[in-house]
XYZ file of C-alpha atoms in Angstrom:
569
model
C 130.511 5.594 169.257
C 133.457 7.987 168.119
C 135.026 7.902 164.710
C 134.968 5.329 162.473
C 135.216 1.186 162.839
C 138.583 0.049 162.338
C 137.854 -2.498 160.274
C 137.015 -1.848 156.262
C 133.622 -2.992 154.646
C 135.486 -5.527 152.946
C 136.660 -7.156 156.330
C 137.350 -10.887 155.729
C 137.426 -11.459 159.607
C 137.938 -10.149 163.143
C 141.757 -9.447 163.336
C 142.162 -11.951 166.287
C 140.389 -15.058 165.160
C 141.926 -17.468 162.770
C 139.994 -17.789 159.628
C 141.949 -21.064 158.866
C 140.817 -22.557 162.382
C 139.837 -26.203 161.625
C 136.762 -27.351 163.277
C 135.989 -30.416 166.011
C 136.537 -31.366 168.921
C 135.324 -29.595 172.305
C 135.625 -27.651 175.611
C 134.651 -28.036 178.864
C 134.505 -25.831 181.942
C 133.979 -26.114 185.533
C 131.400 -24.022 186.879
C 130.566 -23.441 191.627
C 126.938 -23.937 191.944
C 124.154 -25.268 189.619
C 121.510 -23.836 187.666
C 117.591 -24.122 187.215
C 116.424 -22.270 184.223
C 117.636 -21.792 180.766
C 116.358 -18.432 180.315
C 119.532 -15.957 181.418
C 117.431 -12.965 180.479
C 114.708 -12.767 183.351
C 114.954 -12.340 187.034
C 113.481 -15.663 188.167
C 115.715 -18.576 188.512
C 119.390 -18.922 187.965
C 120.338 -19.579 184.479
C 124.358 -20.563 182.753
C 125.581 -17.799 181.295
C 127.128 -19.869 178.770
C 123.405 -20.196 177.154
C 123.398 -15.972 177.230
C 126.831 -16.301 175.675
C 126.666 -19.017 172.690
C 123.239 -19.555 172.086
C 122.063 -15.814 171.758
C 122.876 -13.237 168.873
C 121.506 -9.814 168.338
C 121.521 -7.814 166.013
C 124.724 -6.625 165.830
C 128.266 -8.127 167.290
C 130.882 -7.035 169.422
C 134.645 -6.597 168.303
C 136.365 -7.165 171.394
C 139.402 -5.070 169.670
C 137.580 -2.204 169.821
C 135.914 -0.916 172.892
C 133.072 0.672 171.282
C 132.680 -0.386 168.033
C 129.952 -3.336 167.082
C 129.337 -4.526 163.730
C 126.576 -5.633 161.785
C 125.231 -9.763 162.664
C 121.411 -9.916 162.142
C 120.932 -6.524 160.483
C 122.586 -6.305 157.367
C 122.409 -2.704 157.246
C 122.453 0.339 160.698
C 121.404 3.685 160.097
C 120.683 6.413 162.948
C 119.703 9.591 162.989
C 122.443 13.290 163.186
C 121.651 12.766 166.867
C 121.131 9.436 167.391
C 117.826 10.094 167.893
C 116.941 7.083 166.612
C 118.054 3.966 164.738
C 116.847 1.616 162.170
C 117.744 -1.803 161.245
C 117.170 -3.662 158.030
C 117.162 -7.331 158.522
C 119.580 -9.794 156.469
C 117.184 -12.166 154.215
C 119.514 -15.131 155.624
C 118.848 -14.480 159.139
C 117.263 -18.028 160.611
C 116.271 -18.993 164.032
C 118.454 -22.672 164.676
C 115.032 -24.890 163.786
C 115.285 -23.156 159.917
C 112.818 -20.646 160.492
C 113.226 -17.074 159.347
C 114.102 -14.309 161.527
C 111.349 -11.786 160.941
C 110.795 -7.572 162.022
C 108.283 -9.054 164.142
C 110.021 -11.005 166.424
C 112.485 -8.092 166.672
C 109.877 -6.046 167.692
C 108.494 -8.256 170.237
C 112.109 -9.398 171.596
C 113.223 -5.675 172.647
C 108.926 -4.854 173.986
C 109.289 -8.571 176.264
C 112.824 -7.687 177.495
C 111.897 -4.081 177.835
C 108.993 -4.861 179.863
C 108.896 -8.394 180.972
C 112.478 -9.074 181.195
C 115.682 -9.016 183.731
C 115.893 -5.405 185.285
C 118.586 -4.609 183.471
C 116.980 -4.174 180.043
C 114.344 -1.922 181.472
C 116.564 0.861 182.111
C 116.970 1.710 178.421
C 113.521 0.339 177.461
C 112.555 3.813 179.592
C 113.820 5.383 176.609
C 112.307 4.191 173.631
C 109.852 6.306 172.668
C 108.543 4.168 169.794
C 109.551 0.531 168.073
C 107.825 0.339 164.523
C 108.259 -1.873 161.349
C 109.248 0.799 158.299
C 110.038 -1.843 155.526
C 109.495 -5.530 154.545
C 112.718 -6.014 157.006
C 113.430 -2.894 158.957
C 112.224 -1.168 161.627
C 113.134 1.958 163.354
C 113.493 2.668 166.807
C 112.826 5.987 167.868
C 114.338 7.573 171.579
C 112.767 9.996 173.622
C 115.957 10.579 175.788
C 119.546 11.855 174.647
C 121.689 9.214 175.194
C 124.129 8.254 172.246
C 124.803 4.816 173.075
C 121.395 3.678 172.748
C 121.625 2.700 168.905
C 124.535 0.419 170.097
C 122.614 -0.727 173.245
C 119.414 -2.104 171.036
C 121.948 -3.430 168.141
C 122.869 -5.973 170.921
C 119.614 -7.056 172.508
C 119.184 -10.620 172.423
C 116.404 -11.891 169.376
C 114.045 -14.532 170.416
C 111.532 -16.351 168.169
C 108.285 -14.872 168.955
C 106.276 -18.400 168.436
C 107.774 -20.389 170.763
C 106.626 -18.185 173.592
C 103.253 -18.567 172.464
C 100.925 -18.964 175.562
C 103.836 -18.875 177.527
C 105.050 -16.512 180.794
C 108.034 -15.075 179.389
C 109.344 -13.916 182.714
C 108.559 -17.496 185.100
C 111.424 -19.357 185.361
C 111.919 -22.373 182.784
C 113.711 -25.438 181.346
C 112.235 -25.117 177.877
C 115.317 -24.635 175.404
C 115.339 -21.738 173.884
C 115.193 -21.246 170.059
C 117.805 -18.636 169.296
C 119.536 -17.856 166.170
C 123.345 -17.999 168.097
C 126.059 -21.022 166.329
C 125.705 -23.259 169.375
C 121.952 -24.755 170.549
C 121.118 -26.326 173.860
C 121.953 -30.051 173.217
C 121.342 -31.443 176.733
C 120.876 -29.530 180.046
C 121.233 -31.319 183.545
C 120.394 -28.918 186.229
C 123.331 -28.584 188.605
C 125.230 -31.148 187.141
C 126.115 -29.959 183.389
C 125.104 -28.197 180.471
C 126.131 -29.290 176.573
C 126.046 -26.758 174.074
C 126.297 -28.248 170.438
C 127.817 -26.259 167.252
C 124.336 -25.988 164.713
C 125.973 -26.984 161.249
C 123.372 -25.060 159.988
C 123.527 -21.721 161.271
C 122.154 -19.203 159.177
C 125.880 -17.046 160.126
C 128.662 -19.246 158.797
C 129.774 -17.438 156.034
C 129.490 -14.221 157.386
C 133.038 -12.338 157.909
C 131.829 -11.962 161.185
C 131.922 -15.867 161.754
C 134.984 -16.462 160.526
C 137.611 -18.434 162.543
C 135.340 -18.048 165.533
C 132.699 -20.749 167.027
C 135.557 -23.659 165.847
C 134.264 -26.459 168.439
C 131.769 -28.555 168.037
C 130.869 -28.777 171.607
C 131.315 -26.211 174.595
C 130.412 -28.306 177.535
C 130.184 -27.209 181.307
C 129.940 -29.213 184.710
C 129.089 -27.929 187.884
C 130.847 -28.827 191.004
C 129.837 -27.786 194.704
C 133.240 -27.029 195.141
C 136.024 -24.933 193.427
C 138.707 -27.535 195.483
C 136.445 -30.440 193.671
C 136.636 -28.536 190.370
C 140.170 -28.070 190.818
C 140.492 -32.114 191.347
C 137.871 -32.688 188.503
C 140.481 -30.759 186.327
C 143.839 -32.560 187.481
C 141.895 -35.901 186.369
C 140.931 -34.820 182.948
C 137.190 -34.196 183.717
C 137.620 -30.341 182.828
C 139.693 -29.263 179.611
C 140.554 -25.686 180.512
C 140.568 -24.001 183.918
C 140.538 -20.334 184.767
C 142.981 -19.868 187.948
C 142.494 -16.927 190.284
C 144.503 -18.225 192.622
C 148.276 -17.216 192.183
C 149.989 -18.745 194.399
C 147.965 -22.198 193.443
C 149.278 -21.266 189.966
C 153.217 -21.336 191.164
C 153.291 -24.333 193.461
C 149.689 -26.382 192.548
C 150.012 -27.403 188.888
C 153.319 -29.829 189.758
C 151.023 -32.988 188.369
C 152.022 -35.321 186.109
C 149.855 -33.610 182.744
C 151.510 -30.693 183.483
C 154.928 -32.233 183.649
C 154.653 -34.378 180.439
C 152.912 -31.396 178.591
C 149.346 -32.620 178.068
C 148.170 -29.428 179.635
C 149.384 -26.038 178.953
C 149.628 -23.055 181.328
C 149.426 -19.506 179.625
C 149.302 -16.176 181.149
C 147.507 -14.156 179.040
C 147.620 -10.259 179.084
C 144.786 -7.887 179.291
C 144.229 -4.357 178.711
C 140.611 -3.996 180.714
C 139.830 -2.495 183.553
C 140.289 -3.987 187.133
C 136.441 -4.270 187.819
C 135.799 -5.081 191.249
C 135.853 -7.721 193.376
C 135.070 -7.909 197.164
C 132.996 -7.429 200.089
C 130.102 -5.486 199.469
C 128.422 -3.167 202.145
C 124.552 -3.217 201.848
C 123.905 0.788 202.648
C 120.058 -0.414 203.098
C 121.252 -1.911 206.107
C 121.243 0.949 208.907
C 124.477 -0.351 210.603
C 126.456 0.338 206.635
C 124.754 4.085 206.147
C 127.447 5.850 207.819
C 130.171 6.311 205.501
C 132.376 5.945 208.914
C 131.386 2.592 209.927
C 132.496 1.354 206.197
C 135.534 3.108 206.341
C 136.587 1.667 209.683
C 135.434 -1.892 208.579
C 138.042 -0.678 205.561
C 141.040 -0.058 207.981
C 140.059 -3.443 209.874
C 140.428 -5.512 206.826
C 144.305 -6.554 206.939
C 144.471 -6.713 203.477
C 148.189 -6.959 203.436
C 148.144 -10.044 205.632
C 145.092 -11.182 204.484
C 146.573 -11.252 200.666
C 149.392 -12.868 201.621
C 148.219 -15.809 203.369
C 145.523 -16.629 200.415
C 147.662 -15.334 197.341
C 151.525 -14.658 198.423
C 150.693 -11.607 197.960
C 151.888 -12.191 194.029
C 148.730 -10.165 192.723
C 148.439 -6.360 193.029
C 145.243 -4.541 195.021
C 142.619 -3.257 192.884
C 143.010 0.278 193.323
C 139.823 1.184 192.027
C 136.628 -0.023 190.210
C 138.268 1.361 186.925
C 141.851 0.690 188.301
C 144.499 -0.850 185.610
C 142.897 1.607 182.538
C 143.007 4.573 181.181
C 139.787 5.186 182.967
C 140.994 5.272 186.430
C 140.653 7.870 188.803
C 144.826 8.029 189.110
C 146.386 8.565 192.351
C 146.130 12.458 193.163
C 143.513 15.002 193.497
C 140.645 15.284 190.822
C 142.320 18.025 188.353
C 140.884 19.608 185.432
C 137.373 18.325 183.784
C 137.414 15.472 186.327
C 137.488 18.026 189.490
C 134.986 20.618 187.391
C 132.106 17.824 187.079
C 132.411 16.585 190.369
C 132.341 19.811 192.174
C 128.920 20.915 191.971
C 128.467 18.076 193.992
C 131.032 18.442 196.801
C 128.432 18.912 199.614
C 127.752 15.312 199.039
C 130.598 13.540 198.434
C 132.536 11.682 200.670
C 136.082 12.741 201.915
C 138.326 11.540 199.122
C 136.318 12.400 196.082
C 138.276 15.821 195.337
C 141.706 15.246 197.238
C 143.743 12.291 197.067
C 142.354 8.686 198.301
C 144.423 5.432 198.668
C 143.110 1.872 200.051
C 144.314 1.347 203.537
C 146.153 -1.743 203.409
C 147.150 -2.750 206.873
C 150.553 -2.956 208.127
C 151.326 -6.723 207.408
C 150.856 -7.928 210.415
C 148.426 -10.241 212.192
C 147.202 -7.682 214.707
C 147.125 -4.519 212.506
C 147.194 -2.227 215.195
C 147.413 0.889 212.934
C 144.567 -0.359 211.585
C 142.615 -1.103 214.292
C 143.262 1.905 216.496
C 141.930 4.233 213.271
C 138.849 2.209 212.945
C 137.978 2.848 216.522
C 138.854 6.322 215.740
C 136.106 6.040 212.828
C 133.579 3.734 214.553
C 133.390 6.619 217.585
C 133.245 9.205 215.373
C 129.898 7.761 213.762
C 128.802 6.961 217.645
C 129.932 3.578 218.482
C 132.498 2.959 221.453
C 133.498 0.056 223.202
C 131.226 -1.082 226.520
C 132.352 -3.984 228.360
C 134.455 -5.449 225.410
C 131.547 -5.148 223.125
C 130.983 -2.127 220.388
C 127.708 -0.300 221.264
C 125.827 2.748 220.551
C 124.412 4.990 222.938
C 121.408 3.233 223.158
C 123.679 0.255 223.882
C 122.593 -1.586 220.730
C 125.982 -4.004 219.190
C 127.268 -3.225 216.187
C 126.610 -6.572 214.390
C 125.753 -7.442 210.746
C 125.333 -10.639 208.600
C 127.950 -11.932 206.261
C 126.446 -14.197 203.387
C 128.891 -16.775 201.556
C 128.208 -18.807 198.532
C 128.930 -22.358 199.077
C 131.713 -23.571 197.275
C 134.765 -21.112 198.249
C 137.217 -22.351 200.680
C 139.364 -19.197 199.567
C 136.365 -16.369 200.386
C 135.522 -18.728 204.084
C 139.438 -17.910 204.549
C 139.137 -14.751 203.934
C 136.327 -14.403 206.257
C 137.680 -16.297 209.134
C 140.635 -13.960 208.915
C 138.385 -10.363 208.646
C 135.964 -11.791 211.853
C 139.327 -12.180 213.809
C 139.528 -8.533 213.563
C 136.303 -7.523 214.277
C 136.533 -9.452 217.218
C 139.457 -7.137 218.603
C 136.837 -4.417 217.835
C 134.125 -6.040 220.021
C 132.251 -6.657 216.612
C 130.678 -10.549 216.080
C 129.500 -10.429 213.189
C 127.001 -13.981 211.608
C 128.063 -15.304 209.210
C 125.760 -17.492 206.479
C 126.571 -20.265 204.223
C 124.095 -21.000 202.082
C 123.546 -22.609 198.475
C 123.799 -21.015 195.053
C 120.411 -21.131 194.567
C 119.409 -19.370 197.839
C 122.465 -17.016 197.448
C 121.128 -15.397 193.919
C 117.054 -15.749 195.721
C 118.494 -13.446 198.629
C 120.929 -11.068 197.005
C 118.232 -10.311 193.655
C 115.913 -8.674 197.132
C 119.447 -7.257 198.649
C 118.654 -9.448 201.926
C 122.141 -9.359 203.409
C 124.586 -6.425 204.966
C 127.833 -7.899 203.686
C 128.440 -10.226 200.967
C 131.428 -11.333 198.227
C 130.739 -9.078 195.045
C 132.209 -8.796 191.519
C 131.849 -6.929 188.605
C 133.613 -7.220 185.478
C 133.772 -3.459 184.017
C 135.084 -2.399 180.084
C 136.700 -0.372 178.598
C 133.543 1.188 177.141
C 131.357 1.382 180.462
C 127.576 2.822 179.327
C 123.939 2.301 180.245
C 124.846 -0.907 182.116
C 126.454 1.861 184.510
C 122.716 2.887 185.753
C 122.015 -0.676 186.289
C 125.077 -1.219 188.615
C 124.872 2.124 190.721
C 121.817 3.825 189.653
C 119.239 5.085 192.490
C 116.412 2.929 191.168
C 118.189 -0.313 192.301
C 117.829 0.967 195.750
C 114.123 -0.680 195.518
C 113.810 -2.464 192.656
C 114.787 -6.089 192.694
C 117.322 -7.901 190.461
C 119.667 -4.614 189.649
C 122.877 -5.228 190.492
C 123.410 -2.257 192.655
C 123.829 -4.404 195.832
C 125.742 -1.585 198.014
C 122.465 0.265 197.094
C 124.335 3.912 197.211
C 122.139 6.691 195.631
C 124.222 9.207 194.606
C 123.322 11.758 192.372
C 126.788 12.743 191.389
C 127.603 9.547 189.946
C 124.426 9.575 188.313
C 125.334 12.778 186.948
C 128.559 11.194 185.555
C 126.857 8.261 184.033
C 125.105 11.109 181.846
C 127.578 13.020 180.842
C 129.305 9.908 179.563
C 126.370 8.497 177.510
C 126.305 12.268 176.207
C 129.853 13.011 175.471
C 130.914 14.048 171.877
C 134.392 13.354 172.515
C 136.397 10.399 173.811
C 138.429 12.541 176.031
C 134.490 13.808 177.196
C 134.360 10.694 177.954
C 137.059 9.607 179.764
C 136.882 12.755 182.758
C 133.597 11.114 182.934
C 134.142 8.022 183.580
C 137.383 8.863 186.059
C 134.778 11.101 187.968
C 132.587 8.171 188.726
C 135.546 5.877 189.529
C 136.098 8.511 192.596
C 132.346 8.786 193.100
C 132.321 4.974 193.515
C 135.959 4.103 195.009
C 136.094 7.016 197.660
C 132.447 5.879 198.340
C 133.885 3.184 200.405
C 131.031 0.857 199.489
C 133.514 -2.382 198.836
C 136.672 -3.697 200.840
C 138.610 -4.702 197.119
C 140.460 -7.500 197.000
C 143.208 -8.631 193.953
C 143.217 -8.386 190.320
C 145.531 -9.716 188.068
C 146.854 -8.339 184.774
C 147.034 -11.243 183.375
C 144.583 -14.347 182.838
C 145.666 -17.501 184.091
C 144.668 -20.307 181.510
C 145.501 -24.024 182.110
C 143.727 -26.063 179.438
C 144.727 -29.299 177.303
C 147.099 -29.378 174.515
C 144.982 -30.063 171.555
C 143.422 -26.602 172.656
C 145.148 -23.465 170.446
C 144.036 -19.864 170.465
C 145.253 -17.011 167.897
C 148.632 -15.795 168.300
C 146.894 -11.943 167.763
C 145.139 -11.164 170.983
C 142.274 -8.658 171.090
C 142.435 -5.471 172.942
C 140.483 -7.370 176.254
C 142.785 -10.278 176.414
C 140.987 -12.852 177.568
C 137.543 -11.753 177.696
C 133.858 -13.733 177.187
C 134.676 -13.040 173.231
C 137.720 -14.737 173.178
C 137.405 -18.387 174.741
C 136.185 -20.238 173.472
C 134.622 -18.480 170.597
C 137.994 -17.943 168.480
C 139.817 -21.274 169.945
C 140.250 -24.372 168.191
C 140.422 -28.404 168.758
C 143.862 -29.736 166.605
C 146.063 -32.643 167.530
């Protein structure tokens, strides 16, 4: 995107995989919830993401050392226009889908028109600007763009490439068992719906010599079983059933791992360190919902929330707030007022942004104790400021309508129930009630892909080189359309304006005032009550299980377990 790839032609292999990995052996995961399709790139159904993640390639790769950098996978060769105006992609001869057969310009062609058209909302978005897809060689074709945006030529390098002949006759967009043929190292070897999912290493894959490939995709199985519940999952791990666990619970990680594999060094606890953003993780506010329109009512739901107390009866309090969607990087909005090229783009919109934007903004963060009376008394302050006041122990408007709302959990999370239970108590003092819903995976991803909710639990990992998927997170046409995964559905044409002048920027540091402008746009925004992050990734996993000793730039991140980890005795 700016400069030149850090690594030469020549490379031999990504500088944090092990090109002397042996290979063998196998993972598995625990995964809340189930799954009823195997087709991760359409709305319908809910699919693993492993399959989207080992079983997929496109036509280029990511380098998760480099934030905006991909390399060449499928396409042997990537050249674009002075502008970026458009791209073209000439095919390596090798290329194969996993049943032998060759990967061809056509089913290029028709993979980015089916996804562009047919597929999840969040490939349509950049579909919008492709003005045409055409075959200019024997293997290449050419993409030409009918919008300036100069991440587009990396956002088509790393569409997914289906063979066109399997979907034959077929509705590419109803949900569906049918495995896949893909071109990725790892094929579907047996699915289960809500019980587990294998994934086998193809010993053929066309890839295997490839620099690319080398010291990654080691195992010879990634396997995955779904519980109902993460305390289950947890169990399933103690007894052996899971070989690496992902903790997000820090104070389970100081006082819960005191079993005996722990103690006799069968399984080994890492913390390992990260240099990507904070993303965000919470509860959402649904702004469709007329009670969450008024910037007021969220903001007094805000000073309700005793996060303080709330932390440290789920975590100790051992893990740090998230400060903001692009908190932890050097993309964050920072702690004073918007200065400079931050302040300049987001002034022209001042009228409609929300107090906070410009000047300095902090979290409230209750005062640490169980009533939060700080807390409350400003929310009240808030609540009658957007025309709701207590009548007879109940919060009303003037046409005496309560203030209520619907909270909707994802079976599976004693943690987020907790954390619920706890946020209700409040509410209460406010003469709020609001209903809360438990319901199943399956029902939760039906409901929030149509935004039918006013408060849910919400995360979003976000990179270091945030781009198009930006429009599908906060972009105005996820207001309506289903499946985007704008759930606080805020339409804001400053931080669409932000979005653009990223995607446009020349510059890195462009880019950056960019990118901190939107993190204001979205944090001051008060459209989620943030929760914790940690700088670090927990990891428990069995011994035999090794990783590189040269971490990439992300930490761990989707690219770096299990694709560069190893099976060795």
């Amino acid at each position: 995107m700016y400069g030149e790839p850090a690594l030469p032609p020549d490379f031999v292999s990504l500088p944090y995989a092990n090109p002397d990995a042996p290979t063998g052996g196998r993972i598995i995961f625990g995964e809340v919830g189930g799954f009823d399709s195997l087709n991760p790139h359409i709305l319908k159904g809910n699919a693993p993401w492993g399959v989207q993640a080992n079983v997929f390639e496109g036509l280029m790769g990511r380098s998760y050392d480099e934030p905006f950098t991909l390399y060449g996978l499928l396409a042997a060769t990537i050249e674009t226009g002075p502008n970026r105006e458009w791209v073209e992609f000439t095919l390596r001869p090798e290329a194969r889908f996993s049943d032998g057969s060759p990967v061809t310009v056509d089913d290029v062609i028709w993979s980015h028109t089916i996804l562009g058209t047919e597929g999840h909302p969040r490939f349509h978005a950049a579909w919008q600007k492709v003005d045409t897809i055409e075959q200019t060689g024997p293997s290449s074709l050419r993409i030409t763009f009918n919008s300036p945006d100069r991440e587009l030529p990396l956002i088509m390098g790393l569409r997914p490439i289906f063979q066109k002949a399997q979907w034959g006759g077929r509705d590419f967009a109803a949900s569906s068992m049918i495995p896949p043929i893909a071109t990725g190292p790892y094929v579907i070897d047996k699915a289960d719906p809500g019980r587990s999912l294998v994934l086998s290493r193809n010993p053929d894959y066309w890839g295997r010599d490839l620099p690319f490939a080398q010291g990654q995709y080691n195992l010879d199985e990634i396997r995955y079983e779904y519980f109902a519940d993460s305390g289950v999952m947890f169990e399933a791990f103690k007894a052996g059933e899971i070989t690496s666990f992902r903790e997000g619970d820090a104070a389970r990680w100081d006082e819960g791992y005191d079993f005996g594999a722990v103690a006799s060094g069968e399984i080994v606890k890492a913390e390992i360190p990260h240099e990507r953003p904070t993303g965000i993780s919470g509860l959402v506010f649904n702004t469709r919902s007329p009670v969450f329109s008024d910037w007021r009512v969220r903001d007094a739901l805000l000073h309700a929330f005793n996060y303080t107390f709330i932390a440290q009866t789920q975590t100790g309090g051992a893990d740090p707030r998230i400060p903001s969607f692009f908190g932890n990087s050097v993309l964050a909005m920072g702690d004073g007022p918007a200065e400079g090229p931050v302040r300049a783009l987001l002034e022209p919109f001042e009228d409609s942004l929300v107090p906070g934007a410009l000047d300095a903004y902090a979290l409230p963060a209750g005062d640490g104790t169980a009533r939060n009376r700080k807390g409350i008394r400003t929310a009240v302050q808030q609540l009658e400021a957007a025309g709701w006041t207590p009548q007879d122990g109940v919060m009303r408007n003037q046409n005496g309508t309560p203030l209520t709302f619907e909270i909707l959990l994802r079976q599976g999370s004693a943690q987020e129930q907790a954390i619920v239970n706890i946020f209700t108590e409040a509410l209460g003092r406010l003469g709020i009630s609001p209903k809360i819903t438990t319901i199943d995976n399956a029902q939760y991803v039906e409901r929030t892909n149509v935004y039918d909710f006013d408060m849910a639990f919400y995360r979003r990992a976000l990179s270091l080189s945030p781009g198009n998927e930006q429009i599908l997170y906060w972009g105005s046409d996820g207001v309506t359309e289903p499946g985007s995964r704008n759930w606080m559905g805020m339409d804001s044409p400053a931080a669409e304006a932000m979005i653009d002048t990223m995607l446009n920027a020349r510059s890195s540091d462009e880019f950056t005032s960019a990118v901190r402008a939107l993190d204001r746009v979205l944090t001051t925004g008060r459209y989620v009550i943030p929760l914790w992050y940690s700088a670090a990734s927990r990891l428990a996993f069995r011994k035999e299980l090794h990783y590189p000793d040269r971490l990439p730039l992300y930490g761990d991140w989707s690219g770096f377990q299990p694709d560069v980890w190893w099976w060795e005795e």
